[in-house]
């Protein structure tokens, strides 16, 4: 869908930009009428607050190759809102020093894959397209995605066009390799010659992206209207921190230097950065989300203000997860995370973070548990996090307020949690032995299962904060014994 300017300044649009600039809001000044060079699949808040702003900076610098065609995979609401706003949207960037608004201008066109798949295929095959980026979430990497991409690549091959850099920006271990395998399978099914062309012409770099971007809320939209004096149905908020680490693997080798000049970290090996982000940020986020949902704390910023929770998260990262990591500055990254979690402007919902937990936990917790067990490190806090997740799955907090379990396996998991709600051992036997979540090893590790069972029993008996206090007292006692040896 080509953008159409709104007829009135009551809605954010291109005609509004001079007035916004006069109000001190950063706005795009580059031309926005060319053919996009990037097709992005997964037009959610994260992309618009992260990669799209990087591309916007490149466009502002005069490189017109980075305009984006943003593709919503299923829901048309956001794509249509952006179309009505000429692809523009406001981002409130909040730091400890305050917040500022900027208008993102990298999205030049939108489409909806479920509604107009042929247009998406044509966009992938367009001569101007150089990059295909993705934020479709962990659960989005199925055959349908591979088929869509393969059809676009087949059209490129037929037209004699160059290959693409195809970059997954989702929280998956080896995300580039996983995406490559998915696309190669789909390409082979279409034509073995296409698979050879993809293997030889396209690049699938691993990447790690980091920025906390809460889902948009009515409060955020109201704040945007107050700041902009026009309505913005696509406004969102984020933090000042951002990081994008990408493997030096591009269809056009010159792109590495271009991205680096915009602040992207280009490396030969993403794994140390990916590992630290998945285990420290995402792993801690999921733990706090489950605890907050159970205790009735609605946002991460409230969770981390609880001394018991802050101490728990610091200990989790410092004693159980961090020592396993190859990222050289992991302790500084930990300290930055604690400050980022406490940002009061983000209002990051615990239920948003807990969404799709069955798809997220396999990358976030089991690798740390297994690594700690191999290295002789403690795993008590990881076991508490697992127990909190099992308590979370019951769908009611400790005040009796119900909440939805939004997860592809939600119905099955909640049924298991409720069936064994009064029996910690039975709960762990039912939920802690699911190999799709915990892998093949942990469901057979009796020490691990016993630790999870004990923590879940104490959450059941003492409540979340009471169980957390008991765990901390036990850990403090163990440290005291070790110091006296």
Short mmCIF file of C-alpha atoms in Angstrom, two decimals:
data_model
loop_
_atom_site.label_atom_id
_atom_site.label_comp_id
_atom_site.label_asym_id
_atom_site.label_seq_id
_atom_site.Cartn_x
_atom_site.Cartn_y
_atom_site.Cartn_z
CA UNK A 1 0.00 0.00 0.00
CA UNK A 2 1.49 3.36 -1.00
CA UNK A 3 1.17 6.01 1.70
CA UNK A 4 -1.53 8.65 1.34
CA UNK A 5 -1.29 11.98 3.12
CA UNK A 6 -4.01 12.68 5.63
CA UNK A 7 -6.46 15.46 4.78
CA UNK A 8 -6.22 17.12 8.17
CA UNK A 9 -3.55 17.90 10.74
CA UNK A 10 -5.75 16.25 13.40
CA UNK A 11 -3.82 13.05 12.63
CA UNK A 12 -0.04 12.75 12.37
CA UNK A 13 1.02 13.09 8.72
CA UNK A 14 3.74 14.55 6.53
CA UNK A 15 2.09 17.97 6.53
CA UNK A 16 2.47 18.11 10.33
CA UNK A 17 6.25 17.79 10.37
CA UNK A 18 7.24 21.48 10.12
CA UNK A 19 4.99 22.36 13.06
CA UNK A 20 6.39 19.47 15.10
CA UNK A 21 9.95 20.55 14.34
CA UNK A 22 9.05 24.04 15.55
CA UNK A 23 7.97 22.45 18.84
CA UNK A 24 11.44 20.93 19.26
CA UNK A 25 10.47 17.39 18.22
CA UNK A 26 12.98 15.53 16.04
CA UNK A 27 11.36 14.79 12.69
CA UNK A 28 12.56 13.18 9.46
CA UNK A 29 13.73 15.63 6.80
CA UNK A 30 14.80 13.12 4.16
CA UNK A 31 12.79 12.40 1.03
CA UNK A 32 10.31 9.58 1.63
CA UNK A 33 8.98 8.93 -1.86
CA UNK A 34 11.47 6.45 -3.29
CA UNK A 35 11.34 2.68 -3.60
CA UNK A 36 12.05 0.87 -0.30
CA UNK A 37 15.34 -0.96 0.05
CA UNK A 38 14.27 -2.97 3.10
CA UNK A 39 11.31 -5.30 3.51
CA UNK A 40 10.58 -5.92 7.18
CA UNK A 41 8.34 -8.78 8.31
CA UNK A 42 6.70 -8.22 11.69
CA UNK A 43 5.57 -4.61 11.93
CA UNK A 44 5.37 -4.42 15.71
CA UNK A 45 6.51 -1.95 18.33
CA UNK A 46 10.01 -3.40 18.64
CA UNK A 47 11.01 -2.94 15.02
CA UNK A 48 9.64 0.60 14.91
CA UNK A 49 11.58 1.58 18.06
CA UNK A 50 14.78 -0.21 17.04
CA UNK A 51 15.87 -1.15 13.50
CA UNK A 52 13.53 1.35 11.85
CA UNK A 53 15.17 4.18 13.80
CA UNK A 54 18.62 2.94 12.73
CA UNK A 55 17.43 2.97 9.12
CA UNK A 56 15.94 6.43 9.73
CA UNK A 57 19.36 7.69 10.83
CA UNK A 58 20.93 6.28 7.67
CA UNK A 59 18.27 7.99 5.57
CA UNK A 60 18.87 11.25 7.42
CA UNK A 61 22.54 10.88 6.54
CA UNK A 62 21.67 10.85 2.85
CA UNK A 63 21.69 7.11 2.09
CA UNK A 64 18.32 6.61 0.40
CA UNK A 65 18.62 2.81 0.21
CA UNK A 66 17.16 2.16 3.67
CA UNK A 67 13.49 3.04 3.33
CA UNK A 68 11.25 0.27 4.68
CA UNK A 69 8.19 -1.56 3.46
CA UNK A 70 6.75 -2.73 6.78
CA UNK A 71 4.76 -5.95 6.66
CA UNK A 72 2.28 -6.88 9.37
CA UNK A 73 1.97 -10.65 9.29
CA UNK A 74 -1.75 -10.91 10.15
CA UNK A 75 -3.32 -7.91 11.87
CA UNK A 76 -4.18 -5.05 9.56
CA UNK A 77 -4.93 -2.45 12.25
CA UNK A 78 -1.39 -1.14 12.73
CA UNK A 79 -0.49 -1.26 9.04
CA UNK A 80 -3.63 0.68 8.17
CA UNK A 81 -2.98 3.23 10.94
CA UNK A 82 0.51 3.81 9.62
CA UNK A 83 -0.80 4.11 6.07
CA UNK A 84 -3.20 6.83 7.23
CA UNK A 85 -0.25 8.62 8.87
CA UNK A 86 2.09 8.47 5.86
CA UNK A 87 4.10 5.81 7.70
CA UNK A 88 4.97 8.25 10.49
CA UNK A 89 4.80 7.50 14.20
CA UNK A 90 6.14 9.10 17.37
CA UNK A 91 8.53 7.46 19.81
CA UNK A 92 8.97 8.70 23.38
CA UNK A 93 12.55 7.92 24.41
CA UNK A 94 12.89 7.92 28.20
CA UNK A 95 16.07 8.03 30.26
CA UNK A 96 16.96 9.00 33.81
CA UNK A 97 17.44 12.55 32.55
CA UNK A 98 13.90 12.78 31.17
CA UNK A 99 12.17 11.94 27.93
CA UNK A 100 12.02 13.31 24.42
CA UNK A 101 9.84 12.61 21.41
CA UNK A 102 10.98 11.87 17.90
CA UNK A 103 9.06 10.95 14.76
CA UNK A 104 10.26 7.90 12.87
CA UNK A 105 10.25 8.25 9.11
CA UNK A 106 11.85 5.10 7.72
CA UNK A 107 8.58 3.28 6.97
CA UNK A 108 7.54 4.34 3.50
CA UNK A 109 4.97 1.69 2.68
CA UNK A 110 2.98 -1.00 4.51
CA UNK A 111 1.37 -4.32 3.64
CA UNK A 112 -0.37 -7.18 5.44
CA UNK A 113 0.94 -10.64 4.60
CA UNK A 114 -2.31 -12.45 5.37
CA UNK A 115 -4.34 -10.00 3.30
CA UNK A 116 -2.02 -9.35 0.36
CA UNK A 117 0.67 -12.04 0.18
CA UNK A 118 1.32 -11.39 -3.51
CA UNK A 119 2.32 -7.81 -2.72
CA UNK A 120 4.79 -9.05 -0.11
CA UNK A 121 6.31 -11.51 -2.60
CA UNK A 122 6.60 -8.70 -5.15
CA UNK A 123 8.28 -6.47 -2.57
CA UNK A 124 10.88 -9.13 -1.74
CA UNK A 125 11.49 -9.47 -5.48
CA UNK A 126 11.65 -5.73 -6.18
CA UNK A 127 14.89 -4.48 -7.80
CA UNK A 128 15.30 -1.84 -5.06
CA UNK A 129 15.12 -4.38 -2.22
CA UNK A 130 18.48 -5.22 -0.65
CA UNK A 131 17.56 -6.36 2.86
CA UNK A 132 14.84 -8.51 4.39
CA UNK A 133 14.60 -8.20 8.18
CA UNK A 134 12.33 -10.03 10.59
CA UNK A 135 10.80 -9.61 14.05
CA UNK A 136 8.03 -12.21 13.93
CA UNK A 137 8.62 -13.56 17.49
CA UNK A 138 9.79 -17.02 18.45
CA UNK A 139 6.53 -18.68 17.44
CA UNK A 140 6.59 -17.16 13.95
CA UNK A 141 9.27 -19.42 12.48
CA UNK A 142 7.07 -22.00 10.81
CA UNK A 143 6.78 -23.40 7.27
CA UNK A 144 4.42 -20.61 6.19
CA UNK A 145 7.13 -18.00 6.80
CA UNK A 146 9.72 -19.99 4.87
CA UNK A 147 7.33 -20.42 1.95
CA UNK A 148 6.57 -16.69 1.77
CA UNK A 149 10.26 -15.77 1.70
CA UNK A 150 11.12 -18.54 -0.77
CA UNK A 151 8.47 -17.33 -3.20
CA UNK A 152 9.96 -13.84 -3.14
CA UNK A 153 13.47 -15.20 -3.63
CA UNK A 154 12.29 -17.38 -6.52
CA UNK A 155 10.96 -14.28 -8.24
CA UNK A 156 14.31 -12.55 -7.70
CA UNK A 157 16.15 -15.49 -9.20
CA UNK A 158 13.86 -15.53 -12.23
CA UNK A 159 14.38 -11.79 -12.74
CA UNK A 160 18.16 -12.13 -12.55
CA UNK A 161 18.41 -9.89 -9.48
CA UNK A 162 21.06 -10.07 -6.74
CA UNK A 163 20.51 -11.98 -3.52
CA UNK A 164 19.49 -10.36 -0.23
CA UNK A 165 20.79 -9.99 3.27
CA UNK A 166 18.07 -11.75 5.29
CA UNK A 167 18.40 -10.89 8.97
CA UNK A 168 16.37 -12.40 11.79
CA UNK A 169 16.17 -10.01 14.73
CA UNK A 170 14.20 -12.31 17.03
CA UNK A 171 15.27 -13.81 20.35
CA UNK A 172 16.39 -17.18 19.01
CA UNK A 173 19.72 -18.91 19.51
CA UNK A 174 21.55 -18.72 16.18
CA UNK A 175 18.62 -16.84 14.68
CA UNK A 176 20.30 -16.39 11.30
CA UNK A 177 21.10 -20.08 10.95
CA UNK A 178 17.59 -21.07 12.03
CA UNK A 179 16.08 -18.73 9.46
CA UNK A 180 18.48 -19.98 6.79
CA UNK A 181 17.47 -23.59 7.46
CA UNK A 182 13.79 -22.65 7.25
CA UNK A 183 14.26 -20.81 3.96
CA UNK A 184 16.45 -23.52 2.45
CA UNK A 185 13.82 -26.16 3.22
CA UNK A 186 11.15 -24.06 1.54
CA UNK A 187 13.41 -23.26 -1.42
CA UNK A 188 14.25 -26.93 -2.01
CA UNK A 189 10.54 -27.74 -1.99
CA UNK A 190 9.99 -25.18 -4.74
CA UNK A 191 13.05 -25.98 -6.84
CA UNK A 192 16.46 -27.46 -5.97
CA UNK A 193 18.06 -24.88 -8.25
CA UNK A 194 16.48 -22.13 -6.15
CA UNK A 195 18.05 -23.60 -3.03
CA UNK A 196 21.46 -23.48 -4.72
CA UNK A 197 20.86 -19.86 -5.71
CA UNK A 198 19.84 -18.89 -2.17
CA UNK A 199 22.87 -20.65 -0.69
CA UNK A 200 25.21 -18.85 -3.07
CA UNK A 201 23.64 -15.39 -3.28
CA UNK A 202 21.88 -14.65 0.03
CA UNK A 203 23.34 -13.99 3.48
CA UNK A 204 21.68 -14.93 6.77
CA UNK A 205 23.62 -13.16 9.54
CA UNK A 206 23.05 -13.98 13.18
CA UNK A 207 22.11 -10.89 15.13
CA UNK A 208 21.24 -9.68 18.61
CA UNK A 209 18.94 -6.74 19.21
CA UNK A 210 18.38 -5.12 22.57
CA UNK A 211 15.97 -2.39 23.57
CA UNK A 212 13.07 -2.50 26.01
CA UNK A 213 9.92 -1.57 24.10
CA UNK A 214 6.62 -1.96 25.99
CA UNK A 215 3.39 -2.50 24.10
CA UNK A 216 1.53 0.72 23.37
CA UNK A 217 -1.11 1.76 25.90
CA UNK A 218 -3.94 4.34 25.88
CA UNK A 219 -1.81 6.40 28.27
CA UNK A 220 1.04 6.46 25.76
CA UNK A 221 -1.29 7.52 22.94
CA UNK A 222 -2.65 10.30 25.15
CA UNK A 223 0.87 11.46 25.98
CA UNK A 224 1.70 11.52 22.28
CA UNK A 225 -1.35 13.62 21.51
CA UNK A 226 -0.37 16.10 24.21
CA UNK A 227 3.22 16.34 22.95
CA UNK A 228 2.41 16.43 19.24
CA UNK A 229 -0.96 18.23 19.39
CA UNK A 230 -2.15 15.71 16.79
CA UNK A 231 -3.38 12.15 17.18
CA UNK A 232 -0.94 9.30 16.61
CA UNK A 233 -2.48 5.83 16.65
CA UNK A 234 0.96 4.19 16.30
CA UNK A 235 2.86 6.02 19.06
CA UNK A 236 5.08 4.03 21.38
CA UNK A 237 7.67 4.45 24.11
CA UNK A 238 11.11 3.03 24.72
CA UNK A 239 14.33 3.56 26.66
CA UNK A 240 17.41 5.48 25.58
CA UNK A 241 19.58 2.34 25.48
CA UNK A 242 19.74 0.32 22.29
CA UNK A 243 22.11 -2.25 20.89
CA UNK A 244 22.24 -4.13 17.60
CA UNK A 245 25.04 -6.65 17.16
CA UNK A 246 25.16 -8.35 13.77
CA UNK A 247 27.42 -10.94 12.21
CA UNK A 248 29.74 -9.80 9.44
CA UNK A 249 27.82 -11.75 6.79
CA UNK A 250 26.14 -9.61 4.13
CA UNK A 251 25.05 -10.01 0.53
CA UNK A 252 26.77 -6.65 -0.03
CA UNK A 253 29.95 -6.64 2.05
CA UNK A 254 30.02 -2.83 2.12
CA UNK A 255 26.90 -2.77 4.31
CA UNK A 256 28.93 -3.65 7.39
CA UNK A 257 30.74 -0.33 7.41
CA UNK A 258 27.51 1.54 6.69
CA UNK A 259 25.76 -0.03 9.68
CA UNK A 260 28.77 0.44 11.94
CA UNK A 261 28.74 4.17 11.18
CA UNK A 262 25.14 4.26 12.45
CA UNK A 263 26.08 2.66 15.78
CA UNK A 264 25.51 -1.01 14.96
CA UNK A 265 28.17 -3.40 16.29
CA UNK A 266 29.43 -5.62 13.45
CA UNK A 267 31.33 -8.70 14.65
CA UNK A 268 32.54 -12.06 13.46
CA UNK A 269 30.76 -13.93 16.27
CA UNK A 270 27.44 -12.78 17.74
CA UNK A 271 27.15 -15.68 20.20
CA UNK A 272 28.67 -13.97 23.29
CA UNK A 273 26.30 -11.01 22.89
CA UNK A 274 23.29 -13.16 22.01
CA UNK A 275 23.93 -15.47 24.95
CA UNK A 276 24.24 -12.61 27.43
CA UNK A 277 21.08 -10.94 26.20
CA UNK A 278 18.96 -14.09 26.17
CA UNK A 279 20.13 -15.26 29.58
CA UNK A 280 20.59 -12.00 31.49
CA UNK A 281 17.97 -9.65 30.07
CA UNK A 282 15.36 -12.03 28.71
CA UNK A 283 15.86 -14.68 31.38
CA UNK A 284 15.54 -12.11 34.17
CA UNK A 285 12.58 -10.48 32.45
CA UNK A 286 10.67 -13.76 32.29
CA UNK A 287 11.46 -14.52 35.93
CA UNK A 288 10.22 -11.11 37.06
CA UNK A 289 7.18 -11.31 34.81
CA UNK A 290 6.07 -14.58 36.39
CA UNK A 291 6.73 -13.29 39.91
CA UNK A 292 4.99 -10.01 39.22
CA UNK A 293 1.94 -11.70 37.72
CA UNK A 294 1.61 -13.99 40.75
CA UNK A 295 2.18 -11.24 43.32
CA UNK A 296 -0.04 -8.69 41.56
CA UNK A 297 2.70 -6.25 40.53
CA UNK A 298 1.64 -5.06 37.07
CA UNK A 299 4.90 -3.71 35.63
CA UNK A 300 8.60 -4.57 35.74
CA UNK A 301 9.43 -1.16 37.19
CA UNK A 302 7.38 -2.04 40.28
CA UNK A 303 8.86 -5.53 40.57
CA UNK A 304 12.45 -4.31 40.63
CA UNK A 305 11.71 -1.74 43.35
CA UNK A 306 10.99 -4.60 45.76
CA UNK A 307 14.30 -5.16 47.59
CA UNK A 308 13.73 -8.92 47.65
CA UNK A 309 13.17 -9.03 43.88
CA UNK A 310 16.11 -6.76 43.08
CA UNK A 311 18.37 -8.88 45.28
CA UNK A 312 17.05 -12.04 43.64
CA UNK A 313 17.67 -10.75 40.11
CA UNK A 314 21.14 -9.45 41.02
CA UNK A 315 22.01 -12.82 42.53
CA UNK A 316 20.56 -14.72 39.57
CA UNK A 317 22.71 -12.78 37.14
CA UNK A 318 25.83 -12.57 39.31
CA UNK A 319 26.11 -16.06 40.79
CA UNK A 320 24.18 -18.40 38.51
CA UNK A 321 24.19 -16.99 34.96
CA UNK A 322 26.93 -14.40 34.49
CA UNK A 323 29.97 -16.58 35.28
CA UNK A 324 29.04 -18.84 32.35
CA UNK A 325 29.05 -16.06 29.77
CA UNK A 326 31.73 -15.24 27.22
CA UNK A 327 30.69 -11.60 26.84
CA UNK A 328 33.68 -9.79 28.39
CA UNK A 329 31.68 -6.93 29.90
CA UNK A 330 28.82 -9.01 31.30
CA UNK A 331 29.02 -7.47 34.79
CA UNK A 332 28.70 -3.95 33.36
CA UNK A 333 25.81 -5.21 31.19
CA UNK A 334 24.19 -6.63 34.36
CA UNK A 335 24.47 -3.28 36.15
CA UNK A 336 23.00 -1.47 33.16
CA UNK A 337 20.10 -3.95 33.07
CA UNK A 338 19.21 -3.34 36.71
CA UNK A 339 19.03 0.38 35.99
CA UNK A 340 17.03 -0.19 32.81
CA UNK A 341 14.53 -2.43 34.57
CA UNK A 342 13.90 0.37 37.09
CA UNK A 343 13.07 3.00 34.43
CA UNK A 344 9.68 4.27 35.68
CA UNK A 345 8.70 5.70 32.30
CA UNK A 346 8.58 2.34 30.54
CA UNK A 347 5.61 0.80 32.37
CA UNK A 348 6.51 -2.59 30.88
CA UNK A 349 3.65 -4.98 31.59
CA UNK A 350 4.56 -8.27 33.25
CA UNK A 351 1.78 -9.97 31.31
CA UNK A 352 3.20 -8.74 28.00
CA UNK A 353 6.57 -10.23 28.90
CA UNK A 354 5.02 -13.49 30.12
CA UNK A 355 3.18 -13.93 26.81
CA UNK A 356 4.25 -17.07 24.89
CA UNK A 357 6.42 -18.22 27.80
CA UNK A 358 6.50 -21.80 26.54
CA UNK A 359 8.24 -20.53 23.38
CA UNK A 360 10.65 -18.24 25.24
CA UNK A 361 11.81 -20.30 28.22
CA UNK A 362 13.76 -22.89 26.16
CA UNK A 363 16.23 -20.18 25.07
CA UNK A 364 16.28 -18.31 28.38
CA UNK A 365 16.55 -20.76 31.30
CA UNK A 366 17.59 -24.35 30.43
CA UNK A 367 20.96 -23.38 28.91
CA UNK A 368 21.82 -21.51 32.11
CA UNK A 369 20.65 -24.36 34.35
CA UNK A 370 22.64 -26.95 32.41
CA UNK A 371 25.72 -24.75 32.27
CA UNK A 372 25.55 -24.03 36.00
CA UNK A 373 25.15 -27.70 36.87
CA UNK A 374 28.16 -28.58 34.72
CA UNK A 375 30.26 -25.81 36.26
CA UNK A 376 29.27 -26.49 39.85
CA UNK A 377 27.45 -23.15 40.13
CA UNK A 378 24.27 -22.70 42.18
CA UNK A 379 20.88 -23.03 40.49
CA UNK A 380 18.56 -22.20 43.40
CA UNK A 381 17.33 -18.93 41.89
CA UNK A 382 16.76 -20.52 38.50
CA UNK A 383 14.74 -23.22 40.26
CA UNK A 384 12.70 -20.51 42.01
CA UNK A 385 12.03 -18.86 38.64
CA UNK A 386 10.82 -22.20 37.24
CA UNK A 387 8.55 -22.64 40.26
CA UNK A 388 7.17 -19.11 39.85
CA UNK A 389 6.35 -19.92 36.22
CA UNK A 390 4.43 -23.02 37.29
CA UNK A 391 2.48 -20.95 39.82
CA UNK A 392 1.87 -18.27 37.17
CA UNK A 393 0.24 -20.84 34.89
CA UNK A 394 -2.75 -21.15 37.23
CA UNK A 395 -4.06 -17.85 35.87
CA UNK A 396 -4.89 -16.09 39.16
CA UNK A 397 -2.70 -13.89 41.34
CA UNK A 398 -2.38 -14.07 45.11
CA UNK A 399 -5.26 -11.60 45.51
CA UNK A 400 -7.54 -13.89 43.51
CA UNK A 401 -7.54 -11.74 40.38
CA UNK A 402 -7.70 -13.77 37.17
CA UNK A 403 -5.48 -13.12 34.16
CA UNK A 404 -5.17 -14.77 30.76
CA UNK A 405 -2.38 -17.19 29.88
CA UNK A 406 -1.54 -16.04 26.35
CA UNK A 407 0.55 -18.83 24.89
CA UNK A 408 0.27 -21.35 22.03
CA UNK A 409 0.26 -24.07 24.72
CA UNK A 410 -1.70 -21.98 27.21
CA UNK A 411 -4.76 -24.19 27.49
CA UNK A 412 -2.74 -27.36 28.01
CA UNK A 413 -0.31 -25.76 30.47
CA UNK A 414 -3.01 -24.08 32.54
CA UNK A 415 -4.99 -27.31 32.74
CA UNK A 416 -1.94 -29.13 34.08
CA UNK A 417 -1.18 -26.35 36.56
CA UNK A 418 -4.74 -26.28 37.89
CA UNK A 419 -5.05 -30.06 38.06
CA UNK A 420 -2.11 -30.22 40.47
CA UNK A 421 -2.41 -26.81 42.13
CA UNK A 422 -2.25 -28.17 45.68
CA UNK A 423 0.58 -30.63 45.10
CA UNK A 424 3.99 -29.19 44.26
CA UNK A 425 5.56 -32.55 43.47
CA UNK A 426 2.76 -33.48 41.07
CA UNK A 427 2.91 -30.03 39.46
CA UNK A 428 6.63 -30.34 38.82
CA UNK A 429 6.20 -33.86 37.51
CA UNK A 430 3.58 -32.59 35.05
CA UNK A 431 5.15 -29.28 34.03
CA UNK A 432 8.84 -29.76 34.71
CA UNK A 433 9.18 -32.82 32.50
CA UNK A 434 7.88 -31.26 29.27
CA UNK A 435 10.78 -31.77 26.89
CA UNK A 436 9.46 -29.14 24.46
CA UNK A 437 10.22 -26.55 27.15
CA UNK A 438 13.02 -28.03 29.28
CA UNK A 439 14.86 -30.20 26.76
CA UNK A 440 15.85 -33.82 27.21
CA UNK A 441 18.20 -33.57 30.21
CA UNK A 442 16.54 -31.48 32.91
CA UNK A 443 13.32 -33.55 33.08
CA UNK A 444 15.52 -36.47 34.22
CA UNK A 445 17.70 -34.48 36.65
CA UNK A 446 16.36 -35.36 40.09
CA UNK A 447 18.36 -32.68 41.91
CA UNK A 448 16.91 -29.98 39.67
CA UNK A 449 13.36 -31.31 39.94
CA UNK A 450 13.68 -31.50 43.72
CA UNK A 451 14.81 -27.85 43.92
CA UNK A 452 11.89 -26.70 41.77
CA UNK A 453 9.48 -28.78 43.85
CA UNK A 454 10.73 -27.31 47.12
CA UNK A 455 10.43 -23.75 45.80
CA UNK A 456 6.95 -24.32 44.42
CA UNK A 457 5.84 -25.85 47.71
CA UNK A 458 7.11 -22.79 49.57
CA UNK A 459 5.40 -20.40 47.13
CA UNK A 460 2.18 -22.36 47.73
CA UNK A 461 2.55 -22.22 51.52
CA UNK A 462 4.22 -18.86 52.14
CA UNK A 463 3.23 -16.77 49.15
CA UNK A 464 5.70 -15.46 46.63
CA UNK A 465 7.39 -12.85 48.84
CA UNK A 466 7.51 -15.20 51.81
CA UNK A 467 9.11 -17.93 49.72
CA UNK A 468 11.54 -15.43 48.24
CA UNK A 469 12.56 -14.26 51.72
CA UNK A 470 13.08 -17.85 52.86
CA UNK A 471 15.22 -18.61 49.81
CA UNK A 472 17.36 -15.53 50.39
CA UNK A 473 17.84 -16.40 54.06
CA UNK A 474 19.01 -19.89 53.09
CA UNK A 475 21.41 -18.52 50.48
CA UNK A 476 22.77 -15.96 52.95
CA UNK A 477 23.31 -18.73 55.48
CA UNK A 478 25.19 -20.82 52.92
CA UNK A 479 27.41 -17.85 52.07
CA UNK A 480 28.13 -17.30 55.74
CA UNK A 481 29.18 -20.92 56.18
CA UNK A 482 31.47 -20.67 53.14
CA UNK A 483 33.06 -17.47 54.45
CA UNK A 484 33.81 -19.16 57.78
CA UNK A 485 35.45 -22.23 56.26
#
